[in-house]
PDB file of C-alpha atoms in Angstrom:
ATOM      1  CA  MET A  19     -24.122   8.171   8.421  1.00  0.00           C
ATOM      2  CA  MET A  20     -25.082  11.042   6.105  1.00  0.00           C
ATOM      3  CA  ALA A  21     -22.397  12.853   4.129  1.00  0.00           C
ATOM      4  CA  GLY A  22     -21.244  16.028   5.809  1.00  0.00           C
ATOM      5  CA  MET A  23     -21.877  14.727   9.302  1.00  0.00           C
ATOM      6  CA  ARG A  24     -19.119  14.350  11.844  1.00  0.00           C
ATOM      7  CA  ALA A  25     -18.742  10.943  13.511  1.00  0.00           C
ATOM      8  CA  PRO A  26     -20.095  11.516  17.019  1.00  0.00           C
ATOM      9  CA  ALA A  27     -17.788  10.833  19.935  1.00  0.00           C
ATOM     10  CA  GLY A  28     -18.815   7.458  21.306  1.00  0.00           C
ATOM     11  CA  ALA A  29     -19.789   5.977  17.910  1.00  0.00           C
ATOM     12  CA  THR A  30     -18.579   2.373  17.678  1.00  0.00           C
ATOM     13  CA  ALA A  31     -17.495  -0.284  15.213  1.00  0.00           C
ATOM     14  CA  THR A  32     -16.222  -3.841  15.625  1.00  0.00           C
ATOM     15  CA  ALA A  33     -14.116  -6.350  13.727  1.00  0.00           C
ATOM     16  CA  GLY A  34     -14.189 -10.082  14.354  1.00  0.00           C
ATOM     17  CA  LEU A  35     -10.604 -11.315  14.010  1.00  0.00           C
ATOM     18  CA  MET A  36      -9.917 -14.562  12.167  1.00  0.00           C
ATOM     19  CA  ASN A  37      -6.738 -16.468  11.421  1.00  0.00           C
ATOM     20  CA  ALA A  38      -5.689 -17.779   7.999  1.00  0.00           C
ATOM     21  CA  ALA A  39      -7.581 -21.045   8.636  1.00  0.00           C
ATOM     22  CA  GLY A  40     -10.790 -19.037   9.082  1.00  0.00           C
ATOM     23  CA  ALA A  41     -11.080 -19.633  12.836  1.00  0.00           C
ATOM     24  CA  SER A  42     -12.287 -16.823  15.080  1.00  0.00           C
ATOM     25  CA  ILE A  43      -9.458 -15.659  17.351  1.00  0.00           C
ATOM     26  CA  GLY A  44     -10.864 -12.480  18.885  1.00  0.00           C
ATOM     27  CA  THR A  45     -12.228  -9.003  18.329  1.00  0.00           C
ATOM     28  CA  ALA A  46     -11.203  -5.426  17.771  1.00  0.00           C
ATOM     29  CA  ALA A  47     -13.562  -2.745  19.074  1.00  0.00           C
ATOM     30  CA  PHE A  48     -13.358   0.816  17.740  1.00  0.00           C
ATOM     31  CA  THR A  49     -14.697   3.815  19.687  1.00  0.00           C
ATOM     32  CA  GLN A  50     -14.761   7.283  18.137  1.00  0.00           C
ATOM     33  CA  GLY A  51     -13.371  10.056  20.307  1.00  0.00           C
ATOM     34  CA  PRO A  52     -13.255  13.791  19.630  1.00  0.00           C
ATOM     35  CA  THR A  53      -9.741  13.593  18.130  1.00  0.00           C
ATOM     36  CA  GLY A  54      -9.373  10.004  16.920  1.00  0.00           C
ATOM     37  CA  VAL A  55     -10.314   6.396  17.558  1.00  0.00           C
ATOM     38  CA  LEU A  56      -9.596   4.073  20.483  1.00  0.00           C
ATOM     39  CA  VAL A  57      -8.978   0.497  19.295  1.00  0.00           C
ATOM     40  CA  GLN A  58      -9.327  -2.309  21.857  1.00  0.00           C
ATOM     41  CA  ILE A  59      -7.910  -5.644  20.691  1.00  0.00           C
ATOM     42  CA  GLU A  60      -8.498  -8.990  22.392  1.00  0.00           C
ATOM     43  CA  ALA A  61      -7.100 -12.040  20.614  1.00  0.00           C
ATOM     44  CA  THR A  62      -5.872 -15.573  21.289  1.00  0.00           C
ATOM     45  CA  GLY A  63      -3.772 -18.103  19.410  1.00  0.00           C
ATOM     46  CA  LEU A  64      -0.971 -15.778  18.338  1.00  0.00           C
ATOM     47  CA  THR A  65       2.682 -16.705  18.621  1.00  0.00           C
ATOM     48  CA  PRO A  66       4.236 -15.203  21.760  1.00  0.00           C
ATOM     49  CA  GLY A  67       5.983 -11.876  21.247  1.00  0.00           C
ATOM     50  CA  TRP A  68       5.468  -8.586  19.447  1.00  0.00           C
ATOM     51  CA  HIS A  69       3.212  -8.240  16.394  1.00  0.00           C
ATOM     52  CA  GLY A  70       2.684  -5.376  13.983  1.00  0.00           C
ATOM     53  CA  VAL A  71      -0.926  -4.251  13.653  1.00  0.00           C
ATOM     54  CA  HIS A  72      -2.218  -1.901  10.977  1.00  0.00           C
ATOM     55  CA  ILE A  73      -5.477  -0.567   9.599  1.00  0.00           C
ATOM     56  CA  HIS A  74      -5.905  -1.536   5.957  1.00  0.00           C
ATOM     57  CA  ALA A  75      -7.805   0.273   3.210  1.00  0.00           C
ATOM     58  CA  THR A  76     -10.300  -2.393   2.102  1.00  0.00           C
ATOM     59  CA  GLY A  77     -12.956  -4.208   4.114  1.00  0.00           C
ATOM     60  CA  GLN A  78     -12.065  -7.706   2.913  1.00  0.00           C
ATOM     61  CA  CYS A  79     -10.320 -10.541   4.760  1.00  0.00           C
ATOM     62  CA  ALA A  80      -9.841 -13.512   2.427  1.00  0.00           C
ATOM     63  CA  ALA A  81      -6.745 -15.494   3.520  1.00  0.00           C
ATOM     64  CA  PRO A  82      -3.846 -14.762   3.202  1.00  0.00           C
ATOM     65  CA  PHE A  83      -5.455 -11.345   3.790  1.00  0.00           C
ATOM     66  CA  THR A  84      -3.896  -9.533   0.837  1.00  0.00           C
ATOM     67  CA  SER A  85      -7.515  -8.707  -0.090  1.00  0.00           C
ATOM     68  CA  ALA A  86      -7.365  -6.110   2.721  1.00  0.00           C
ATOM     69  CA  GLY A  87      -5.141  -4.005   0.450  1.00  0.00           C
ATOM     70  CA  GLY A  88      -2.479  -1.629   1.699  1.00  0.00           C
ATOM     71  CA  HIS A  89      -2.646   0.634   4.715  1.00  0.00           C
ATOM     72  CA  VAL A  90      -5.310   3.311   4.995  1.00  0.00           C
ATOM     73  CA  ASN A  91      -3.355   6.291   3.670  1.00  0.00           C
ATOM     74  CA  HIS A  92      -5.672   8.644   1.829  1.00  0.00           C
ATOM     75  CA  HIS A  93      -4.408  11.964   3.187  1.00  0.00           C
ATOM     76  CA  ASP A  94      -1.025  11.504   1.482  1.00  0.00           C
ATOM     77  CA  PRO A  95      -0.535   8.323  -0.560  1.00  0.00           C
ATOM     78  CA  LYS A  96       3.209   9.070  -0.680  1.00  0.00           C
ATOM     79  CA  ALA A  97       3.625   9.200   3.120  1.00  0.00           C
ATOM     80  CA  PRO A  98       6.045   6.438   4.112  1.00  0.00           C
ATOM     81  CA  HIS A  99       5.221   3.760   6.645  1.00  0.00           C
ATOM     82  CA  GLY A 100       6.382   3.997  10.226  1.00  0.00           C
ATOM     83  CA  LEU A 101       5.575   5.810  13.453  1.00  0.00           C
ATOM     84  CA  LEU A 102       9.313   6.574  13.793  1.00  0.00           C
ATOM     85  CA  ASN A 103       9.823   7.546  10.144  1.00  0.00           C
ATOM     86  CA  ALA A 104      10.607  11.259   9.724  1.00  0.00           C
ATOM     87  CA  GLY A 105       8.326  11.371   6.657  1.00  0.00           C
ATOM     88  CA  GLY A 106       5.569   9.249   8.175  1.00  0.00           C
ATOM     89  CA  PRO A 107       3.493   7.857   9.546  1.00  0.00           C
ATOM     90  CA  ASP A 108       0.918   6.612   7.102  1.00  0.00           C
ATOM     91  CA  ASP A 109      -2.660   6.655   8.373  1.00  0.00           C
ATOM     92  CA  GLY A 110      -2.833   2.901   9.049  1.00  0.00           C
ATOM     93  CA  ASP A 111       0.217   2.790  11.319  1.00  0.00           C
ATOM     94  CA  MET A 112      -0.235   1.821  14.966  1.00  0.00           C
ATOM     95  CA  PRO A 113       2.086   0.643  17.764  1.00  0.00           C
ATOM     96  CA  ASN A 114       2.893  -3.061  18.053  1.00  0.00           C
ATOM     97  CA  ILE A 115       0.843  -5.387  20.241  1.00  0.00           C
ATOM     98  CA  TYR A 116       2.265  -8.103  22.507  1.00  0.00           C
ATOM     99  CA  ALA A 117       1.094 -11.710  22.824  1.00  0.00           C
ATOM    100  CA  GLY A 118       2.050 -13.368  26.102  1.00  0.00           C
ATOM    101  CA  ALA A 119       3.441 -16.892  26.438  1.00  0.00           C
ATOM    102  CA  ASP A 120      -0.160 -18.143  26.220  1.00  0.00           C
ATOM    103  CA  GLY A 121      -0.695 -16.377  22.855  1.00  0.00           C
ATOM    104  CA  VAL A 122      -3.201 -13.911  24.331  1.00  0.00           C
ATOM    105  CA  VAL A 123      -3.283 -10.206  23.425  1.00  0.00           C
ATOM    106  CA  LYS A 124      -5.228  -7.538  25.306  1.00  0.00           C
ATOM    107  CA  ALA A 125      -4.397  -4.034  24.137  1.00  0.00           C
ATOM    108  CA  GLN A 126      -5.799  -0.544  23.761  1.00  0.00           C
ATOM    109  CA  ILE A 127      -4.361   1.757  21.113  1.00  0.00           C
ATOM    110  CA  PHE A 128      -5.432   5.329  20.371  1.00  0.00           C
ATOM    111  CA  THR A 129      -4.913   6.629  16.852  1.00  0.00           C
ATOM    112  CA  PRO A 130      -5.590  10.221  15.784  1.00  0.00           C
ATOM    113  CA  LEU A 131      -5.016   9.233  12.146  1.00  0.00           C
ATOM    114  CA  VAL A 132      -8.467   7.723  11.484  1.00  0.00           C
ATOM    115  CA  ARG A 133     -12.151   8.273  12.232  1.00  0.00           C
ATOM    116  CA  LEU A 134     -15.119   5.947  11.905  1.00  0.00           C
ATOM    117  CA  ALA A 135     -17.133   8.069   9.444  1.00  0.00           C
ATOM    118  CA  GLY A 136     -18.341  11.574   8.661  1.00  0.00           C
ATOM    119  CA  GLU A 137     -16.159  14.641   8.467  1.00  0.00           C
ATOM    120  CA  GLY A 138     -13.289  15.588  10.699  1.00  0.00           C
ATOM    121  CA  PRO A 139      -9.659  14.705  11.253  1.00  0.00           C
ATOM    122  CA  GLY A 140      -8.368  11.334  10.125  1.00  0.00           C
ATOM    123  CA  GLN A 141      -9.330   8.884   7.426  1.00  0.00           C
ATOM    124  CA  PRO A 142     -12.839   7.321   7.485  1.00  0.00           C
ATOM    125  CA  LEU A 143     -12.888   3.589   8.210  1.00  0.00           C
ATOM    126  CA  LEU A 144     -16.551   3.068   7.302  1.00  0.00           C
ATOM    127  CA  ASP A 145     -16.256   4.464   3.767  1.00  0.00           C
ATOM    128  CA  ALA A 146     -17.613   2.856   0.570  1.00  0.00           C
ATOM    129  CA  ASP A 147     -15.010   0.053   0.380  1.00  0.00           C
ATOM    130  CA  GLY A 148     -14.694  -0.364   4.141  1.00  0.00           C
ATOM    131  CA  SER A 149     -11.494  -1.108   6.013  1.00  0.00           C
ATOM    132  CA  SER A 150      -9.895  -3.902   7.993  1.00  0.00           C
ATOM    133  CA  ILE A 151      -7.471  -4.447  10.834  1.00  0.00           C
ATOM    134  CA  VAL A 152      -4.550  -6.808  10.197  1.00  0.00           C
ATOM    135  CA  ILE A 153      -2.187  -8.451  12.682  1.00  0.00           C
ATOM    136  CA  HIS A 154       1.223  -9.468  11.333  1.00  0.00           C
ATOM    137  CA  ALA A 155       3.532 -12.350  12.282  1.00  0.00           C
ATOM    138  CA  ASN A 156       6.404 -10.150  13.487  1.00  0.00           C
ATOM    139  CA  ALA A 157       7.030  -6.822  15.184  1.00  0.00           C
ATOM    140  CA  ASP A 158       6.943  -3.660  13.092  1.00  0.00           C
ATOM    141  CA  ASP A 159      10.247  -1.767  13.377  1.00  0.00           C
ATOM    142  CA  GLN A 160       8.286   1.444  12.608  1.00  0.00           C
ATOM    143  CA  THR A 161      10.777   2.712  10.014  1.00  0.00           C
ATOM    144  CA  SER A 162      11.623   0.317   7.173  1.00  0.00           C
ATOM    145  CA  GLN A 163       9.523   0.087   4.027  1.00  0.00           C
ATOM    146  CA  PRO A 164       7.005  -1.057   3.135  1.00  0.00           C
ATOM    147  CA  ILE A 165       5.703  -2.582   6.423  1.00  0.00           C
ATOM    148  CA  GLY A 166       8.543  -2.372   8.913  1.00  0.00           C
ATOM    149  CA  GLY A 167       9.540  -6.035   8.595  1.00  0.00           C
ATOM    150  CA  ALA A 168       6.219  -7.112  10.138  1.00  0.00           C
ATOM    151  CA  GLY A 169       5.998 -10.174   7.897  1.00  0.00           C
ATOM    152  CA  ASP A 170       2.990 -12.264   6.959  1.00  0.00           C
ATOM    153  CA  ARG A 171      -0.569 -11.256   7.723  1.00  0.00           C
ATOM    154  CA  VAL A 172      -1.719 -13.770  10.358  1.00  0.00           C
ATOM    155  CA  ALA A 173      -5.105 -12.358  11.395  1.00  0.00           C
ATOM    156  CA  CYS A 174      -7.666 -10.019   9.884  1.00  0.00           C
ATOM    157  CA  GLY A 175     -11.038  -8.483  10.703  1.00  0.00           C
ATOM    158  CA  VAL A 176     -13.415  -6.324   8.665  1.00  0.00           C
ATOM    159  CA  VAL A 177     -14.430  -3.131  10.472  1.00  0.00           C
ATOM    160  CA  ALA A 178     -18.242  -2.929  10.680  1.00  0.00           C
ATOM    161  CA  GLU A 179     -20.498  -0.271  12.201  1.00  0.00           C
ATOM    162  CA  GLY A 180     -21.968  -0.992  15.614  1.00  0.00           C
TER     163      GLY A 180
END
């Protein structure tokens, strides 16, 4: 996408999710809307219960997924983590996702804090160093620093156009 262009509503991106062993466990699909991005996550093989999920600043997913960097947070690098934090949220924050007893997650999350590319509100996911989506081992409490007690990174996917 050319600089200065707004990401058109309906533009898409995808991320193939893999676990720390390198096995494919699902996908995350990103659809640009006029005021943010809809993220649809389908994954298997997670431990039952709540899991934190965040958008990370670098498009790399080498286990244990620290290569994904910190959360996307370009608008204010000092903004604290947490959807319930009075000073937050940071741009990579999203609500938790839930894995059923069978380890399956199917979720849709809308975030106004990011965009796929171009100009407009939110941080661009398809910028020069890319971005990734990371699923954590535990629930995010949405307030404590630095990641709300979400624990280890258990799955990761690089966000790619299309």
